[in-house]
Tab-separated table of C-alpha atoms in Angstrom:
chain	number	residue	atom	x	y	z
A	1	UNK	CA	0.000	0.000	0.000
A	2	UNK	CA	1.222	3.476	-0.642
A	3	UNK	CA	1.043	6.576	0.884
A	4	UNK	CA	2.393	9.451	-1.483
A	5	UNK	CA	0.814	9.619	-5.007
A	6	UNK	CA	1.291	7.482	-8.268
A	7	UNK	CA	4.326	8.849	-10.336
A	8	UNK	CA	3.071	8.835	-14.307
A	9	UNK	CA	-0.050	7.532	-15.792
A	10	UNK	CA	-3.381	8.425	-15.605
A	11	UNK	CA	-4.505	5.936	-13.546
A	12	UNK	CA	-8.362	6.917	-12.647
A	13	UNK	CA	-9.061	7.241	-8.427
A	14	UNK	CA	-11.612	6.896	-6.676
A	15	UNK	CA	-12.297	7.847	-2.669
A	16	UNK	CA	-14.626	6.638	-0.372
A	17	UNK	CA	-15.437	8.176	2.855
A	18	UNK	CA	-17.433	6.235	5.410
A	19	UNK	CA	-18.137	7.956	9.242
A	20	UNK	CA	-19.909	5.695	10.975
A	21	UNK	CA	-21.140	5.225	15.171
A	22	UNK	CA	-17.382	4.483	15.921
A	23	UNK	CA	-14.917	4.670	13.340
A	24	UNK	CA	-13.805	7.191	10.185
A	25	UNK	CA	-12.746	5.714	7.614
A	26	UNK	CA	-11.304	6.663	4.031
A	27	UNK	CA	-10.122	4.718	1.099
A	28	UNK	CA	-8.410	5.529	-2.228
A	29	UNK	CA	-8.222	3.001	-4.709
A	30	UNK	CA	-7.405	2.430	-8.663
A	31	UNK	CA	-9.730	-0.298	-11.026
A	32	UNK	CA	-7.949	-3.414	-11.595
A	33	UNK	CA	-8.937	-5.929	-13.784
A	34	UNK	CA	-10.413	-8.102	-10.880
A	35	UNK	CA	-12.090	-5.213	-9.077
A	36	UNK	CA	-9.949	-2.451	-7.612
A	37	UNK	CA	-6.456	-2.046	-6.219
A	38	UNK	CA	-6.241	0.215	-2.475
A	39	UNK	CA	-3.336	2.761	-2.759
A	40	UNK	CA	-4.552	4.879	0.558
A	41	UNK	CA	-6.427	4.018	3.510
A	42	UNK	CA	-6.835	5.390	6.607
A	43	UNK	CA	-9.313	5.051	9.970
A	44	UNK	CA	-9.381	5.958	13.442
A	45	UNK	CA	-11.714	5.118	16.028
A	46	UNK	CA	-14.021	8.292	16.879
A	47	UNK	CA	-16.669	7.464	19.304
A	48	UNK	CA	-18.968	9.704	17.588
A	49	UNK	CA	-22.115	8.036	18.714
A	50	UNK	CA	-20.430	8.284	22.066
A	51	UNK	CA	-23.772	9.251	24.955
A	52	UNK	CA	-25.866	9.294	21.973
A	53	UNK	CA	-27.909	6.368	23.507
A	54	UNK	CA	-29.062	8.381	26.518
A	55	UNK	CA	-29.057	12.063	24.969
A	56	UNK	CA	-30.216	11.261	21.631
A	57	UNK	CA	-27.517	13.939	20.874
A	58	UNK	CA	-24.163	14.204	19.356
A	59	UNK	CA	-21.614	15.192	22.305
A	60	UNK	CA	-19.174	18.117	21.738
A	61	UNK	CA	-16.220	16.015	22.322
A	62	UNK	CA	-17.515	13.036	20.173
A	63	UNK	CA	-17.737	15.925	17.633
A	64	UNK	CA	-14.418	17.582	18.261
A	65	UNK	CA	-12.956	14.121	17.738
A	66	UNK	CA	-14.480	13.390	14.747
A	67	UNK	CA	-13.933	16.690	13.099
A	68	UNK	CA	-9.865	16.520	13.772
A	69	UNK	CA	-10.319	12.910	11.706
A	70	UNK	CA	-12.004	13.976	8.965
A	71	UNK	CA	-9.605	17.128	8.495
A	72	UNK	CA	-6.945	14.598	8.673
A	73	UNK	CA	-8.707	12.792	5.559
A	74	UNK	CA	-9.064	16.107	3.727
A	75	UNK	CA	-5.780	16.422	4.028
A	76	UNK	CA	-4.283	13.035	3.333
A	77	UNK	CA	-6.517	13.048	0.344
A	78	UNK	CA	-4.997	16.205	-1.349
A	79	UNK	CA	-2.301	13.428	-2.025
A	80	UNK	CA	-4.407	12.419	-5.168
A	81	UNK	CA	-5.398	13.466	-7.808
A	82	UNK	CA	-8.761	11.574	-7.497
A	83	UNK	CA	-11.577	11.320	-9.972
A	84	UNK	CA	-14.694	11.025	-7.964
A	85	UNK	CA	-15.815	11.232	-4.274
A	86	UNK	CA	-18.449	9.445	-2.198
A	87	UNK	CA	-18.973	10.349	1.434
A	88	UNK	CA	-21.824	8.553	3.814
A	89	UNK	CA	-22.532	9.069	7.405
A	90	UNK	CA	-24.285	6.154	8.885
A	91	UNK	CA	-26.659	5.423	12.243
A	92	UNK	CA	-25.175	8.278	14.617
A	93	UNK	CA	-25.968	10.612	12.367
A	94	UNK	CA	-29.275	9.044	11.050
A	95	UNK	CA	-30.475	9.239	14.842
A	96	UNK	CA	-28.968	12.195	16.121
A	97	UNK	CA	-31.103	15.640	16.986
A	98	UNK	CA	-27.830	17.248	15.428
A	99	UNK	CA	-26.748	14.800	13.214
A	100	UNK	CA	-27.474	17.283	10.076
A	101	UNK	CA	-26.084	20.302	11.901
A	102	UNK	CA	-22.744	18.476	12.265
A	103	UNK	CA	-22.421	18.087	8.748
A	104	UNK	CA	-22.932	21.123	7.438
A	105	UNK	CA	-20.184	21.763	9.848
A	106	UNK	CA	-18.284	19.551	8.826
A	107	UNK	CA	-18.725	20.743	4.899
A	108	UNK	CA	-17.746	24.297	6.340
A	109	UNK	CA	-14.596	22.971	7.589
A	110	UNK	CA	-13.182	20.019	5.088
A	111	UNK	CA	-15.130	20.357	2.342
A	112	UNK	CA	-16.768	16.733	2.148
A	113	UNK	CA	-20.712	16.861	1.694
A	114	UNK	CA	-21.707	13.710	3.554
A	115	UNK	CA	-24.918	12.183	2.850
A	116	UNK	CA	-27.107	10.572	5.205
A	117	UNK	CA	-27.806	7.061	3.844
A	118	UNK	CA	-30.503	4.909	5.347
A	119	UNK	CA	-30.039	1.392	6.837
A	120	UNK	CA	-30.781	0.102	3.292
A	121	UNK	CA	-28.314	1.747	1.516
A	122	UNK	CA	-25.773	0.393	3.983
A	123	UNK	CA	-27.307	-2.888	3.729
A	124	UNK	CA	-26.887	-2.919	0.247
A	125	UNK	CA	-23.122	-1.794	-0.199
A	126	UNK	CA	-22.131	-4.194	2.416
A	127	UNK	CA	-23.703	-6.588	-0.051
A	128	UNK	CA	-22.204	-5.411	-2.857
A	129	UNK	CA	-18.791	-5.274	-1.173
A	130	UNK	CA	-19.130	-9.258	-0.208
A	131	UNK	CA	-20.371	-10.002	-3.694
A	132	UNK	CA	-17.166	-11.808	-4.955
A	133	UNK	CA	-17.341	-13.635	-1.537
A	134	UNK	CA	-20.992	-14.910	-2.494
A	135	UNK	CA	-20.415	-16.535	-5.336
A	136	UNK	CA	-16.782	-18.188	-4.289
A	137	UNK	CA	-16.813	-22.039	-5.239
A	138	UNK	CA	-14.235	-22.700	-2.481
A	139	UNK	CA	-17.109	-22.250	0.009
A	140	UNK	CA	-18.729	-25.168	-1.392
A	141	UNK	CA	-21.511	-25.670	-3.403
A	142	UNK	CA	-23.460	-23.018	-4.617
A	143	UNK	CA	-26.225	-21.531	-2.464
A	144	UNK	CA	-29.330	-19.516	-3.748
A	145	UNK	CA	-29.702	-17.300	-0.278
A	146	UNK	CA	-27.173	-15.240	1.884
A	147	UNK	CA	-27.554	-13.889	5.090
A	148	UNK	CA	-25.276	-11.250	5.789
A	149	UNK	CA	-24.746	-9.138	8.816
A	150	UNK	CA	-22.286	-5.910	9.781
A	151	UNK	CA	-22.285	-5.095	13.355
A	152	UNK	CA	-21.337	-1.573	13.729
A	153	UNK	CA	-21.228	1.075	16.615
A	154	UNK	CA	-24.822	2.261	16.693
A	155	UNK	CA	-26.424	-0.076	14.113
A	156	UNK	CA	-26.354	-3.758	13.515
A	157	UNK	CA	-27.756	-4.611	9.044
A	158	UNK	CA	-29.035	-7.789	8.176
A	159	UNK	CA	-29.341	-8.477	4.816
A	160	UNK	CA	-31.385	-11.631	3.603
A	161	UNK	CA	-30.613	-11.948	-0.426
A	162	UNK	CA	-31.149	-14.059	-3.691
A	163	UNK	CA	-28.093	-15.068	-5.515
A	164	UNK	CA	-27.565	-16.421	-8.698
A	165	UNK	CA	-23.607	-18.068	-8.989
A	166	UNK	CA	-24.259	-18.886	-12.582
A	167	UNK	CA	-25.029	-15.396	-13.516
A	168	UNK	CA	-23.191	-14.069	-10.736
A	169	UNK	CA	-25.775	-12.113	-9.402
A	170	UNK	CA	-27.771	-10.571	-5.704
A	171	UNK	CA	-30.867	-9.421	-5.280
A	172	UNK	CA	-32.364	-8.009	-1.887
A	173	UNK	CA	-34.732	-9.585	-0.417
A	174	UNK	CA	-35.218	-8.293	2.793
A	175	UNK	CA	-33.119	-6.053	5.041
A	176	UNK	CA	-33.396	-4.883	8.832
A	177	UNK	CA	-31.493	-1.778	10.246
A	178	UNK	CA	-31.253	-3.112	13.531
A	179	UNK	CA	-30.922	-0.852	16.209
A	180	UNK	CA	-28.302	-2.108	18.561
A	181	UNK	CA	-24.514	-1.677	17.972
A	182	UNK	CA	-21.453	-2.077	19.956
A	183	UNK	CA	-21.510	1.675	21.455
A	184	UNK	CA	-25.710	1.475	22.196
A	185	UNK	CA	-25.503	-2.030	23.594
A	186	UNK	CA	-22.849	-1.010	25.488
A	187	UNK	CA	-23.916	2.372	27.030
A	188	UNK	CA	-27.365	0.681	27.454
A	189	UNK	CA	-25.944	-2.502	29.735
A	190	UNK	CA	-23.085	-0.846	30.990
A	191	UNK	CA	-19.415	-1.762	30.488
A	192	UNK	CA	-19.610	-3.564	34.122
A	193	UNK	CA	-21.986	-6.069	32.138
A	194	UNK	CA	-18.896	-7.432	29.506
A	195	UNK	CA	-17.505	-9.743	32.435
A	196	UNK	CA	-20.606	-11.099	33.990
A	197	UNK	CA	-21.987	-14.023	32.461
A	198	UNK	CA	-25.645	-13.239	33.447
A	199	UNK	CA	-25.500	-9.732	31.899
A	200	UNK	CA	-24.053	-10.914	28.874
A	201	UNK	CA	-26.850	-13.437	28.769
A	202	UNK	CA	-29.273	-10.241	28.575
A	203	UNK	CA	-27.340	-8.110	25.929
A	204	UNK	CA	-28.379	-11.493	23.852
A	205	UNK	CA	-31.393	-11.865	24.242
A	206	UNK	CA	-32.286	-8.255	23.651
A	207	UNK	CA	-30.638	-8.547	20.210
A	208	UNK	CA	-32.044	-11.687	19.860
A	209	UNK	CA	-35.583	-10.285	20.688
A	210	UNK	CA	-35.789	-7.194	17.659
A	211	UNK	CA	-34.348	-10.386	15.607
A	212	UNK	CA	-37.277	-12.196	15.427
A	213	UNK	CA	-40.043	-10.758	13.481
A	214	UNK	CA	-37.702	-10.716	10.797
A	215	UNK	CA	-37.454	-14.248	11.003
A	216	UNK	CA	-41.192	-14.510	11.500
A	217	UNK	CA	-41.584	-12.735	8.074
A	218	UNK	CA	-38.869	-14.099	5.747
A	219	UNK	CA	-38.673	-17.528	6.953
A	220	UNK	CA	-34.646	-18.034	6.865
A	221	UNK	CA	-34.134	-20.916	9.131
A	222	UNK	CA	-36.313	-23.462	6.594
A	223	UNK	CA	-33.807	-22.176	4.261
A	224	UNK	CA	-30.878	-22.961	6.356
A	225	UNK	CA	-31.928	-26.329	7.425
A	226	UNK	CA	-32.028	-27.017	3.448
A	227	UNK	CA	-28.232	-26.377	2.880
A	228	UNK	CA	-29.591	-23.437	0.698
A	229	UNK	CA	-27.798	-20.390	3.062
A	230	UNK	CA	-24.367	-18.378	3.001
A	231	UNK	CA	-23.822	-16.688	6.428
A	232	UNK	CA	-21.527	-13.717	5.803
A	233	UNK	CA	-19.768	-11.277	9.121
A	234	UNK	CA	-18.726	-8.405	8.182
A	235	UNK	CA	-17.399	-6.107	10.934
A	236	UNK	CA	-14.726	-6.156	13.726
A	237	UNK	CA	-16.422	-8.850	16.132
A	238	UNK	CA	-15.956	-11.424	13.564
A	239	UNK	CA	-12.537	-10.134	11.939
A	240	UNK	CA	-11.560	-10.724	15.636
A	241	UNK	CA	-12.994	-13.795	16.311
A	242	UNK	CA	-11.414	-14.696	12.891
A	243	UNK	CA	-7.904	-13.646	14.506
A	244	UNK	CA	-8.144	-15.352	17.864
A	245	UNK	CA	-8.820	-18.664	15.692
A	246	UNK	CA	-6.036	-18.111	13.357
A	247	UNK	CA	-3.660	-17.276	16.326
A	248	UNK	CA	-1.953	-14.297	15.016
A	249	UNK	CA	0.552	-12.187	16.412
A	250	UNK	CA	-1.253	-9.443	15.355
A	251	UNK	CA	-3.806	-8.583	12.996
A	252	UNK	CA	-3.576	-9.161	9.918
A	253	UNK	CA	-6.224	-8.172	7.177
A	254	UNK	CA	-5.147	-10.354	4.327
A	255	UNK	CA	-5.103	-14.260	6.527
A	256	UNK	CA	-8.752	-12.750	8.055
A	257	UNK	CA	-10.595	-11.368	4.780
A	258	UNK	CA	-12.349	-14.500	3.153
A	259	UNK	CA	-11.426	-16.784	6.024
A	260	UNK	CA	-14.266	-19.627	6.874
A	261	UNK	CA	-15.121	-19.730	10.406
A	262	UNK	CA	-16.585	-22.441	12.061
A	263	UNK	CA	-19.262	-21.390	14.412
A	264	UNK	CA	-18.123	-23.707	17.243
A	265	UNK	CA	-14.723	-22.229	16.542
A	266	UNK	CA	-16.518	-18.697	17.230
A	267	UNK	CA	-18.645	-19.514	19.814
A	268	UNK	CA	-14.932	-21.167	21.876
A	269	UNK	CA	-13.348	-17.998	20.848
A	270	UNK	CA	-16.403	-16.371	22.425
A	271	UNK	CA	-15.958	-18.212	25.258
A	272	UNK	CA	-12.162	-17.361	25.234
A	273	UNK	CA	-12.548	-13.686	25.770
A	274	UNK	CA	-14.936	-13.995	28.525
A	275	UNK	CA	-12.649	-15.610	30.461
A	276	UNK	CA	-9.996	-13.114	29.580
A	277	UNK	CA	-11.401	-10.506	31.496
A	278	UNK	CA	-11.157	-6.509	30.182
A	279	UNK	CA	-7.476	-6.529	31.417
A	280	UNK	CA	-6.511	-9.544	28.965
A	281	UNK	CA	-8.963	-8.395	26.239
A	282	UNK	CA	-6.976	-4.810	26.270
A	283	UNK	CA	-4.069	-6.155	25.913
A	284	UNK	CA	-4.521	-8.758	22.957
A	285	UNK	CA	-2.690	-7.896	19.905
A	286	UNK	CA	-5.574	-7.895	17.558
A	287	UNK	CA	-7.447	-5.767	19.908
A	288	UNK	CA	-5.734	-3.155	22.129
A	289	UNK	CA	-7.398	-0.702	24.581
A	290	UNK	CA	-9.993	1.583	22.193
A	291	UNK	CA	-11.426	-1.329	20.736
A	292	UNK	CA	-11.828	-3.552	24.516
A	293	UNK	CA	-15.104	-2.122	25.657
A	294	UNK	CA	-16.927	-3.398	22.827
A	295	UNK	CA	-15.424	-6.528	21.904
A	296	UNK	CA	-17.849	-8.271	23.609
A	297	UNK	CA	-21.085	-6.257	23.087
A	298	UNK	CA	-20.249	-6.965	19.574
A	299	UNK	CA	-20.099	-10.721	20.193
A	300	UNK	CA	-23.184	-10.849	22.160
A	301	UNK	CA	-24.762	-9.304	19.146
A	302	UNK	CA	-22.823	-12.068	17.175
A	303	UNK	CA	-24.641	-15.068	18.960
A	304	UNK	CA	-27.685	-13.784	18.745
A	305	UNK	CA	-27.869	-13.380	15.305
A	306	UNK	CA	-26.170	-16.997	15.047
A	307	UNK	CA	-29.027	-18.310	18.174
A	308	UNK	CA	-31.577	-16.851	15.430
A	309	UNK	CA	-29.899	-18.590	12.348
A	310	UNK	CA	-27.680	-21.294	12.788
A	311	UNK	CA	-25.354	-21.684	10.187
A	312	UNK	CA	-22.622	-23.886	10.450
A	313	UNK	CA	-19.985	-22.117	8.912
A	314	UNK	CA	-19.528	-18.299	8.910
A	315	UNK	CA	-17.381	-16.599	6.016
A	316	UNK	CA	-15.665	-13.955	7.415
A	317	UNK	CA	-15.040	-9.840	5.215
A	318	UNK	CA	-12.955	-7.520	5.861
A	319	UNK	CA	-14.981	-5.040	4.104
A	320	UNK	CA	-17.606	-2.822	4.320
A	321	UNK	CA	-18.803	0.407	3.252
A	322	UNK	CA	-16.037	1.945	1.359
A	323	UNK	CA	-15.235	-1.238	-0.513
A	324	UNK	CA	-19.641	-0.872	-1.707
A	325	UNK	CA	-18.604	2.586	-2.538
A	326	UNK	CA	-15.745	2.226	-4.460
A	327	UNK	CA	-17.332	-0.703	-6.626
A	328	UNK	CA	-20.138	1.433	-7.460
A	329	UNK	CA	-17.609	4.486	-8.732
A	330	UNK	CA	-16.184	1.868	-10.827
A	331	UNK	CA	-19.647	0.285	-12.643
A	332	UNK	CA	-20.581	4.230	-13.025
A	333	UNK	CA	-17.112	5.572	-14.376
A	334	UNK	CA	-17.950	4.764	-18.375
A	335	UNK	CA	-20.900	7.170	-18.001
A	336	UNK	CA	-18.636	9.917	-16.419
A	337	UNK	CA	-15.645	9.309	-19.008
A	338	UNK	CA	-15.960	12.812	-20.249
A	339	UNK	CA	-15.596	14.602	-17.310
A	340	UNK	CA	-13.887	14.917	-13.772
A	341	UNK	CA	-16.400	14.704	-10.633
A	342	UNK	CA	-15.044	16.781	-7.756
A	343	UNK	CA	-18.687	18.050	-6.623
A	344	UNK	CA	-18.546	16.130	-3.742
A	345	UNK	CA	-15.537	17.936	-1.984
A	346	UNK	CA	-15.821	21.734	-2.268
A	347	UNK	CA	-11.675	22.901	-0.991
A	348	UNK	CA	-12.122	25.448	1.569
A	349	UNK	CA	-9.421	27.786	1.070
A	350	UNK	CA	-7.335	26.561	4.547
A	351	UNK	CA	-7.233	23.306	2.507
A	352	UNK	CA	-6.705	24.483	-1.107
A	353	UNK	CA	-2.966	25.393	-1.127
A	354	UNK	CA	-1.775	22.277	-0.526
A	355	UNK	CA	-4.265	20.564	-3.126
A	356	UNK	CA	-3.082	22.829	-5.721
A	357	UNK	CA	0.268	21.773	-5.170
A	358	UNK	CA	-0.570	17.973	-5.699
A	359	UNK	CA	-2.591	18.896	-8.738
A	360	UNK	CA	-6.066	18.222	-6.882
């Protein structure tokens, strides 16, 4: 991966901007013949959903935090010379009193215009980022249904969807913005409740409980019983589930993305962590400190959803919004050939000087 921009060619970029309940995120990447090629990233964790739970406001630190990330973006993206923008806010902002307010702040200050995207946009560029994983024939035989769910900070999406391997193809069936997320579930149980066994017991079966009239309505588990189902994690639960199996020293994106993961495996590596306590869970290489407090919020939403639909096997992405994003630039660039799309950053002028002089 590189960090400073391409010397010669016109190679065609693309960025993708994704703030979500927890983390910022930004990607740069280049079309490849198989999909695209990542010559930037960057994400920090940002809390911004932080209190949100209890207020049903965005906090002024939460705020200040995020703000300082996404000027670090702008800046890191006046690096390229990049052809088209996308930038989404997700469930913090969807639910906050000041959600908008902060954007437009935001825009003042970095230039991005973030869009507010609903739960089924998100469910449906998660699916599209997992689409290659769908259709993989080293997962076994094909399957006409996926289930696939990305368990973020103040939002878990399920997606239930109709694929075709032959033609290579998804179709949405169904989708549920559920509203419980590492941050909520944990503000709402308390971080006390991680290392009591009882508690965590109750953070299930409140996910479990919004889980059910989706089953009641689309039916998945007859499906699953027939051999006919995919079950696809995407988020940091099961990339670190996926990592405590694997053993590794440290994390380590490309053993994780596209791993299979048995579900007794996951449920032991639940088990694992429990007994760790917050101390050991803090100090784990794949997890560190920021991430600790919700490790295991995340995995009680994990088993519920896997309570709910028992799949044997769980494929494991390291992928998400961005990756959606950038996929769609990609399909939509012969329709922009002409032209270069920069309406979705305006420069403001603190910004500009430094664009100019990377050709931005």
């Amino acid at each position: 991966m590189s960090s400073s921009p391409p010397l010669g060619g016109e190679e065609d970029l693309f960025a993708a901007l994704d703030l979500g309940t927890n983390n910022c995120r930004l990607m740069v990447a280049t079309q490849t013949a198989g999909g695209f090629r990542v010559v930037d990233s960057y994400s920090r964790m940002v809390r911004l959903g932080e209190g949100l739970h209890h207020s049903g406001k965005l906090h002024e630190a939460a705020m200040d935090r995020t703000l300082e990330a996404l000027q670090t973006c702008a800046e890191r993206l006046s690096r390229w010379p990049v052809r088209e923008i996308r930038a989404v806010a997700t469930e913090a902002c969807r639910r906050a009193e000041n959600g908008q307010a902060f954007l437009q702040h935001v825009h003042q200050q970095t230039g991005f215009d973030i869009k507010i995207i609903s739960g089924r946009e998100e469910a449906c560029l998660a699916v599209e980022s997992c689409a290659n994983l769908l259709h993989n024939p080293r997962f076994g035989p094909p399957r006409n249904r996926a289930l696939l769910f990305d368990i973020g900070g103040g939002s878990t999406e399920i997606a239930w969807v109709r694929t075709d391997s032959t033609r290579q193809t998804e179709e949405l069936i169904g989708y549920l913005s559920l509203p419980v997320g590492v941050i909520t579930l944990s503000e709402q149980f308390g971080h006390a409740y991680s290392t009591d066994d009882r508690a965590y017991r109750k953070m299930v079966e409140h996910t479990r409980h919004h889980l059910r009239e989706f089953e009641n309505v689309y039916r998945i588990r007859p499906e699953i019983r027939r051999k006919q189902t995919r079950l696809i994690g995407t988020s940091g639960t099961v990339t670190t589930l996926a990592s405590l199996i694997l053993n590794l020293p440290r994390y380590a994106r490309a053993a994780v993305d596209g791993s299979l993961l048995p579900a007794s495996s996951a449920r032991l590596a639940v088990r694992t962590l429990q007994k760790m306590g917050a101390d050991g869970i803090a100090r784990h290489p794949c997890i560190g400190p920021d991430r600790a407090p919700f490790v295991l919020p995340g995995c009680a939403i994990f088993e519920a959803i896997h309570d709910v639909w028992p799949v044997e096997d769980i494929i494991v992405a390291d992928r998400g919004l961005r990756d959606g994003m950038v996929l769609r630039m990609i399909r939509g660039k012969s329709g922009m050939a002409s032209r270069r799309n920069r309406a979705s950053l305006s420069i403001p002028p603190h910004l500009r000087h430094s664009m100019q002089a990377t050709g931005l």
